[in-house]
Amino acid sequence: MTDPKKMLSAAEVRETAPAGWAQIMGSLKARYATKDFATGLALVDRIGASAEEMDHHPDITLTYTDVVVSLVSHDVGGLTSRDLALAKTVGDHAR
């Protein structure tokens, strides 16, 4: 298993990031279009529950039509396997 505290290189992130996620200015980001605010709020709720279980917390922006999720491992100052794992979980919730 990958060391959850090891910072990943940009190449490692590109090779393993789930579809729809992009590395932007040191964080991993994705935008999910929602039909309406209630759908976005439900998605945020599911993401929040998973984040608590994983003890790894994203930055989330909720608007009427979108949910934007940003991941970074603040304790190591970059992206780690924890970010990739949560990105996959978020993508699963969005589907």
mmCIF file of N, CA and C in Angstrom:
data_model
loop_
_atom_site.group_PDB
_atom_site.id
_atom_site.type_symbol
_atom_site.label_atom_id
_atom_site.label_comp_id
_atom_site.label_asym_id
_atom_site.label_seq_id
_atom_site.Cartn_x
_atom_site.Cartn_y
_atom_site.Cartn_z
ATOM 1 N N MET A 1 0.848 -1.194 0.000
ATOM 2 C CA MET A 1 0.000 0.000 0.000
ATOM 3 C C MET A 1 0.881 1.240 0.000
ATOM 4 N N THR A 2 0.431 2.283 -0.660
ATOM 5 C CA THR A 2 1.158 3.541 -0.727
ATOM 6 C C THR A 2 1.128 4.228 0.630
ATOM 7 N N ASP A 3 2.248 4.789 1.010
ATOM 8 C CA ASP A 3 2.350 5.542 2.267
ATOM 9 C C ASP A 3 1.402 6.738 2.198
ATOM 10 N N PRO A 4 0.397 6.822 3.091
ATOM 11 C CA PRO A 4 -0.581 7.907 3.029
ATOM 12 C C PRO A 4 -0.010 9.283 3.348
ATOM 13 N N LYS A 5 1.222 9.342 3.819
ATOM 14 C CA LYS A 5 1.865 10.619 4.124
ATOM 15 C C LYS A 5 2.899 11.008 3.068
ATOM 16 N N LYS A 6 3.094 10.159 2.047
ATOM 17 C CA LYS A 6 4.083 10.445 1.008
ATOM 18 C C LYS A 6 3.463 11.357 -0.047
ATOM 19 N N MET A 7 4.102 12.487 -0.276
ATOM 20 C CA MET A 7 3.623 13.407 -1.299
ATOM 21 C C MET A 7 3.874 12.789 -2.676
ATOM 22 N N LEU A 8 2.868 12.837 -3.527
ATOM 23 C CA LEU A 8 2.960 12.277 -4.870
ATOM 24 C C LEU A 8 3.466 13.324 -5.854
ATOM 25 N N SER A 9 4.168 12.860 -6.870
ATOM 26 C CA SER A 9 4.620 13.765 -7.932
ATOM 27 C C SER A 9 3.440 14.107 -8.840
ATOM 28 N N ALA A 10 3.591 15.162 -9.615
ATOM 29 C CA ALA A 10 2.548 15.550 -10.569
ATOM 30 C C ALA A 10 2.277 14.414 -11.544
ATOM 31 N N ALA A 11 3.319 13.706 -11.966
ATOM 32 C CA ALA A 11 3.155 12.581 -12.896
ATOM 33 C C ALA A 11 2.364 11.449 -12.244
ATOM 34 N N GLU A 12 2.652 11.143 -10.988
ATOM 35 C CA GLU A 12 1.910 10.086 -10.284
ATOM 36 C C GLU A 12 0.436 10.450 -10.166
ATOM 37 N N VAL A 13 0.152 11.706 -9.894
ATOM 38 C CA VAL A 13 -1.237 12.151 -9.779
ATOM 39 C C VAL A 13 -1.930 12.032 -11.133
ATOM 40 N N ARG A 14 -1.287 12.507 -12.197
ATOM 41 C CA ARG A 14 -1.887 12.422 -13.541
ATOM 42 C C ARG A 14 -2.188 10.984 -13.930
ATOM 43 N N GLU A 15 -1.290 10.074 -13.600
ATOM 44 C CA GLU A 15 -1.451 8.667 -13.977
ATOM 45 C C GLU A 15 -2.559 7.961 -13.212
ATOM 46 N N THR A 16 -2.855 8.411 -12.007
ATOM 47 C CA THR A 16 -3.777 7.662 -11.152
ATOM 48 C C THR A 16 -5.052 8.409 -10.755
ATOM 49 N N ALA A 17 -5.145 9.676 -11.083
ATOM 50 C CA ALA A 17 -6.345 10.439 -10.704
ATOM 51 C C ALA A 17 -7.572 9.900 -11.430
ATOM 52 N N PRO A 18 -8.699 9.816 -10.732
ATOM 53 C CA PRO A 18 -9.938 9.368 -11.380
ATOM 54 C C PRO A 18 -10.352 10.323 -12.496
ATOM 55 N N ALA A 19 -11.124 9.811 -13.420
ATOM 56 C CA ALA A 19 -11.642 10.636 -14.523
ATOM 57 C C ALA A 19 -12.404 11.833 -13.960
ATOM 58 N N GLY A 20 -12.202 12.975 -14.607
ATOM 59 C CA GLY A 20 -12.903 14.185 -14.202
ATOM 60 C C GLY A 20 -12.165 15.035 -13.180
ATOM 61 N N TRP A 21 -11.042 14.529 -12.683
ATOM 62 C CA TRP A 21 -10.256 15.266 -11.701
ATOM 63 C C TRP A 21 -9.024 15.852 -12.367
ATOM 64 N N ALA A 22 -8.645 17.077 -11.955
ATOM 65 C CA ALA A 22 -7.475 17.742 -12.523
ATOM 66 C C ALA A 22 -6.635 18.334 -11.398
ATOM 67 N N GLN A 23 -5.327 18.285 -11.591
ATOM 68 C CA GLN A 23 -4.419 18.914 -10.646
ATOM 69 C C GLN A 23 -4.291 20.379 -11.037
ATOM 70 N N ILE A 24 -4.713 21.258 -10.123
ATOM 71 C CA ILE A 24 -4.703 22.691 -10.385
ATOM 72 C C ILE A 24 -4.077 23.393 -9.183
ATOM 73 N N MET A 25 -2.961 24.057 -9.430
ATOM 74 C CA MET A 25 -2.270 24.832 -8.395
ATOM 75 C C MET A 25 -2.081 24.050 -7.101
ATOM 76 N N GLY A 26 -1.602 22.834 -7.214
ATOM 77 C CA GLY A 26 -1.256 22.044 -6.043
ATOM 78 C C GLY A 26 -2.374 21.287 -5.385
ATOM 79 N N SER A 27 -3.567 21.354 -5.937
ATOM 80 C CA SER A 27 -4.669 20.577 -5.371
ATOM 81 C C SER A 27 -5.338 19.769 -6.482
ATOM 82 N N LEU A 28 -6.142 18.821 -6.083
ATOM 83 C CA LEU A 28 -6.887 17.985 -7.014
ATOM 84 C C LEU A 28 -8.326 18.475 -6.993
ATOM 85 N N LYS A 29 -8.871 18.832 -8.169
ATOM 86 C CA LYS A 29 -10.192 19.459 -8.214
ATOM 87 C C LYS A 29 -11.105 18.780 -9.214
ATOM 88 N N ALA A 30 -12.398 18.823 -8.882
ATOM 89 C CA ALA A 30 -13.440 18.340 -9.793
ATOM 90 C C ALA A 30 -14.690 19.187 -9.592
ATOM 91 N N ARG A 31 -15.440 19.334 -10.669
ATOM 92 C CA ARG A 31 -16.712 20.060 -10.629
ATOM 93 C C ARG A 31 -17.798 19.095 -11.077
ATOM 94 N N TYR A 32 -18.863 19.038 -10.303
ATOM 95 C CA TYR A 32 -19.992 18.174 -10.627
ATOM 96 C C TYR A 32 -21.235 19.033 -10.830
ATOM 97 N N ALA A 33 -21.803 18.936 -12.020
ATOM 98 C CA ALA A 33 -23.039 19.664 -12.320
ATOM 99 C C ALA A 33 -24.202 18.921 -11.670
ATOM 100 N N THR A 34 -25.030 19.666 -10.971
ATOM 101 C CA THR A 34 -26.213 19.089 -10.335
ATOM 102 C C THR A 34 -27.456 19.729 -10.943
ATOM 103 N N LYS A 35 -28.542 19.037 -10.866
ATOM 104 C CA LYS A 35 -29.777 19.558 -11.466
ATOM 105 C C LYS A 35 -30.304 20.780 -10.730
ATOM 106 N N ASP A 36 -30.080 20.785 -9.422
ATOM 107 C CA ASP A 36 -30.628 21.850 -8.590
ATOM 108 C C ASP A 36 -29.884 21.872 -7.255
ATOM 109 N N PHE A 37 -30.234 22.823 -6.427
ATOM 110 C CA PHE A 37 -29.551 23.000 -5.155
ATOM 111 C C PHE A 37 -29.725 21.788 -4.249
ATOM 112 N N ALA A 38 -30.929 21.230 -4.190
ATOM 113 C CA ALA A 38 -31.188 20.081 -3.316
ATOM 114 C C ALA A 38 -30.330 18.879 -3.705
ATOM 115 N N THR A 39 -30.141 18.652 -4.996
ATOM 116 C CA THR A 39 -29.297 17.549 -5.456
ATOM 117 C C THR A 39 -27.846 17.792 -5.056
ATOM 118 N N GLY A 40 -27.382 19.017 -5.220
ATOM 119 C CA GLY A 40 -26.025 19.365 -4.814
ATOM 120 C C GLY A 40 -25.830 19.203 -3.319
ATOM 121 N N LEU A 41 -26.818 19.614 -2.552
ATOM 122 C CA LEU A 41 -26.740 19.498 -1.099
ATOM 123 C C LEU A 41 -26.680 18.033 -0.672
ATOM 124 N N ALA A 42 -27.443 17.181 -1.329
ATOM 125 C CA ALA A 42 -27.405 15.743 -1.029
ATOM 126 C C ALA A 42 -26.023 15.162 -1.347
ATOM 127 N N LEU A 43 -25.431 15.599 -2.452
ATOM 128 C CA LEU A 43 -24.088 15.146 -2.808
ATOM 129 C C LEU A 43 -23.077 15.602 -1.756
ATOM 130 N N VAL A 44 -23.164 16.843 -1.340
ATOM 131 C CA VAL A 44 -22.257 17.361 -0.315
ATOM 132 C C VAL A 44 -22.403 16.557 0.974
ATOM 133 N N ASP A 45 -23.619 16.195 1.315
ATOM 134 C CA ASP A 45 -23.864 15.406 2.521
ATOM 135 C C ASP A 45 -23.175 14.041 2.427
ATOM 136 N N ARG A 46 -23.285 13.378 1.272
ATOM 137 C CA ARG A 46 -22.632 12.074 1.082
ATOM 138 C C ARG A 46 -21.108 12.217 1.128
ATOM 139 N N ILE A 47 -20.596 13.266 0.481
ATOM 140 C CA ILE A 47 -19.145 13.512 0.503
ATOM 141 C C ILE A 47 -18.695 13.744 1.943
ATOM 142 N N GLY A 48 -19.431 14.535 2.680
ATOM 143 C CA GLY A 48 -19.080 14.834 4.067
ATOM 144 C C GLY A 48 -19.036 13.590 4.938
ATOM 145 N N ALA A 49 -19.996 12.702 4.765
ATOM 146 C CA ALA A 49 -20.020 11.463 5.549
ATOM 147 C C ALA A 49 -18.796 10.603 5.231
ATOM 148 N N SER A 50 -18.457 10.494 3.967
ATOM 149 C CA SER A 50 -17.283 9.706 3.576
ATOM 150 C C SER A 50 -15.998 10.358 4.072
ATOM 151 N N ALA A 51 -15.932 11.669 3.986
ATOM 152 C CA ALA A 51 -14.750 12.383 4.464
ATOM 153 C C ALA A 51 -14.533 12.142 5.956
ATOM 154 N N GLU A 52 -15.603 12.152 6.711
ATOM 155 C CA GLU A 52 -15.495 11.874 8.145
ATOM 156 C C GLU A 52 -14.993 10.458 8.386
ATOM 157 N N GLU A 53 -15.535 9.484 7.650
ATOM 158 C CA GLU A 53 -15.095 8.098 7.790
ATOM 159 C C GLU A 53 -13.611 7.944 7.473
ATOM 160 N N MET A 54 -13.154 8.676 6.452
ATOM 161 C CA MET A 54 -11.764 8.578 6.010
ATOM 162 C C MET A 54 -10.834 9.508 6.794
ATOM 163 N N ASP A 55 -11.406 10.373 7.616
ATOM 164 C CA ASP A 55 -10.659 11.387 8.368
ATOM 165 C C ASP A 55 -9.764 12.206 7.435
ATOM 166 N N HIS A 56 -10.353 12.594 6.311
ATOM 167 C CA HIS A 56 -9.641 13.399 5.311
ATOM 168 C C HIS A 56 -10.682 14.334 4.685
ATOM 169 N N HIS A 57 -10.506 15.620 4.864
ATOM 170 C CA HIS A 57 -11.593 16.557 4.602
ATOM 171 C C HIS A 57 -11.311 17.492 3.434
ATOM 172 N N PRO A 58 -12.208 17.501 2.449
ATOM 173 C CA PRO A 58 -12.043 18.358 1.272
ATOM 174 C C PRO A 58 -12.567 19.763 1.517
ATOM 175 N N ASP A 59 -12.200 20.660 0.624
ATOM 176 C CA ASP A 59 -12.855 21.956 0.542
ATOM 177 C C ASP A 59 -13.963 21.793 -0.488
ATOM 178 N N ILE A 60 -15.157 22.241 -0.153
ATOM 179 C CA ILE A 60 -16.315 22.059 -1.029
ATOM 180 C C ILE A 60 -17.001 23.394 -1.229
ATOM 181 N N THR A 61 -17.339 23.690 -2.490
ATOM 182 C CA THR A 61 -18.148 24.856 -2.816
ATOM 183 C C THR A 61 -19.452 24.359 -3.413
ATOM 184 N N LEU A 62 -20.550 24.789 -2.835
ATOM 185 C CA LEU A 62 -21.890 24.409 -3.296
ATOM 186 C C LEU A 62 -22.576 25.637 -3.870
ATOM 187 N N THR A 63 -22.980 25.544 -5.124
ATOM 188 C CA THR A 63 -23.788 26.598 -5.741
ATOM 189 C C THR A 63 -25.099 25.973 -6.201
ATOM 190 N N TYR A 64 -25.958 26.790 -6.772
ATOM 191 C CA TYR A 64 -27.257 26.284 -7.207
ATOM 192 C C TYR A 64 -27.119 25.131 -8.192
ATOM 193 N N THR A 65 -26.125 25.175 -9.075
ATOM 194 C CA THR A 65 -26.023 24.176 -10.137
ATOM 195 C C THR A 65 -24.758 23.327 -10.107
ATOM 196 N N ASP A 66 -23.865 23.558 -9.138
ATOM 197 C CA ASP A 66 -22.597 22.838 -9.136
ATOM 198 C C ASP A 66 -22.100 22.546 -7.727
ATOM 199 N N VAL A 67 -21.294 21.489 -7.652
ATOM 200 C CA VAL A 67 -20.508 21.198 -6.461
ATOM 201 C C VAL A 67 -19.060 21.111 -6.928
ATOM 202 N N VAL A 68 -18.192 21.911 -6.329
ATOM 203 C CA VAL A 68 -16.768 21.889 -6.649
ATOM 204 C C VAL A 68 -16.036 21.339 -5.432
ATOM 205 N N VAL A 69 -15.211 20.325 -5.686
ATOM 206 C CA VAL A 69 -14.476 19.671 -4.604
ATOM 207 C C VAL A 69 -12.981 19.864 -4.854
ATOM 208 N N SER A 70 -12.270 20.255 -3.810
ATOM 209 C CA SER A 70 -10.827 20.475 -3.884
ATOM 210 C C SER A 70 -10.161 19.657 -2.776
ATOM 211 N N LEU A 71 -9.151 18.885 -3.166
ATOM 212 C CA LEU A 71 -8.461 18.008 -2.221
ATOM 213 C C LEU A 71 -6.977 18.344 -2.156
ATOM 214 N N VAL A 72 -6.428 18.314 -0.961
ATOM 215 C CA VAL A 72 -4.985 18.433 -0.734
ATOM 216 C C VAL A 72 -4.724 17.919 0.683
ATOM 217 N N SER A 73 -3.600 17.282 0.870
ATOM 218 C CA SER A 73 -3.196 16.826 2.207
ATOM 219 C C SER A 73 -2.390 17.955 2.847
ATOM 220 N N HIS A 74 -3.072 18.763 3.630
ATOM 221 C CA HIS A 74 -2.442 19.941 4.221
ATOM 222 C C HIS A 74 -1.250 19.579 5.111
ATOM 223 N N ASP A 75 -1.328 18.410 5.755
ATOM 224 C CA ASP A 75 -0.261 18.033 6.682
ATOM 225 C C ASP A 75 1.063 17.738 5.986
ATOM 226 N N VAL A 76 1.026 17.434 4.684
ATOM 227 C CA VAL A 76 2.277 17.198 3.951
ATOM 228 C C VAL A 76 2.508 18.265 2.886
ATOM 229 N N GLY A 77 1.564 19.160 2.715
ATOM 230 C CA GLY A 77 1.727 20.252 1.762
ATOM 231 C C GLY A 77 1.644 19.829 0.309
ATOM 232 N N GLY A 78 0.855 18.798 0.034
ATOM 233 C CA GLY A 78 0.704 18.340 -1.347
ATOM 234 C C GLY A 78 -0.317 17.233 -1.447
ATOM 235 N N LEU A 79 -0.284 16.525 -2.553
ATOM 236 C CA LEU A 79 -1.243 15.457 -2.810
ATOM 237 C C LEU A 79 -0.669 14.106 -2.410
ATOM 238 N N THR A 80 -1.516 13.280 -1.814
ATOM 239 C CA THR A 80 -1.109 11.951 -1.359
ATOM 240 C C THR A 80 -2.141 10.929 -1.829
ATOM 241 N N SER A 81 -1.888 9.675 -1.495
ATOM 242 C CA SER A 81 -2.829 8.608 -1.828
ATOM 243 C C SER A 81 -4.181 8.830 -1.154
ATOM 244 N N ARG A 82 -4.200 9.547 -0.036
ATOM 245 C CA ARG A 82 -5.473 9.858 0.634
ATOM 246 C C ARG A 82 -6.362 10.713 -0.258
ATOM 247 N N ASP A 83 -5.744 11.655 -0.972
ATOM 248 C CA ASP A 83 -6.508 12.520 -1.872
ATOM 249 C C ASP A 83 -7.089 11.716 -3.032
ATOM 250 N N LEU A 84 -6.291 10.823 -3.577
ATOM 251 C CA LEU A 84 -6.763 9.998 -4.693
ATOM 252 C C LEU A 84 -7.885 9.064 -4.250
ATOM 253 N N ALA A 85 -7.771 8.510 -3.049
ATOM 254 C CA ALA A 85 -8.819 7.626 -2.534
ATOM 255 C C ALA A 85 -10.124 8.389 -2.330
ATOM 256 N N LEU A 86 -10.031 9.588 -1.761
ATOM 257 C CA LEU A 86 -11.246 10.370 -1.547
ATOM 258 C C LEU A 86 -11.817 10.850 -2.880
ATOM 259 N N ALA A 87 -10.967 11.185 -3.824
ATOM 260 C CA ALA A 87 -11.447 11.588 -5.163
ATOM 261 C C ALA A 87 -12.266 10.469 -5.797
ATOM 262 N N LYS A 88 -11.794 9.235 -5.667
ATOM 263 C CA LYS A 88 -12.537 8.106 -6.214
ATOM 264 C C LYS A 88 -13.888 7.968 -5.528
ATOM 265 N N THR A 89 -13.895 8.092 -4.210
ATOM 266 C CA THR A 89 -15.147 7.980 -3.458
ATOM 267 C C THR A 89 -16.120 9.086 -3.848
ATOM 268 N N VAL A 90 -15.623 10.312 -3.993
ATOM 269 C CA VAL A 90 -16.476 11.436 -4.395
ATOM 270 C C VAL A 90 -17.074 11.163 -5.779
ATOM 271 N N GLY A 91 -16.243 10.689 -6.705
ATOM 272 C CA GLY A 91 -16.741 10.358 -8.040
ATOM 273 C C GLY A 91 -17.824 9.289 -7.998
ATOM 274 N N ASP A 92 -17.634 8.297 -7.151
ATOM 275 C CA ASP A 92 -18.655 7.246 -6.989
ATOM 276 C C ASP A 92 -19.972 7.855 -6.488
ATOM 277 N N HIS A 93 -19.891 8.752 -5.533
ATOM 278 C CA HIS A 93 -21.098 9.405 -5.004
ATOM 279 C C HIS A 93 -21.784 10.234 -6.105
ATOM 280 N N ALA A 94 -20.992 10.904 -6.908
ATOM 281 C CA ALA A 94 -21.563 11.788 -7.935
ATOM 282 C C ALA A 94 -22.302 10.989 -9.013
ATOM 283 N N ARG A 95 -21.832 9.781 -9.263
ATOM 284 C CA ARG A 95 -22.516 8.938 -10.255
ATOM 285 C C ARG A 95 -23.832 8.477 -9.710
#
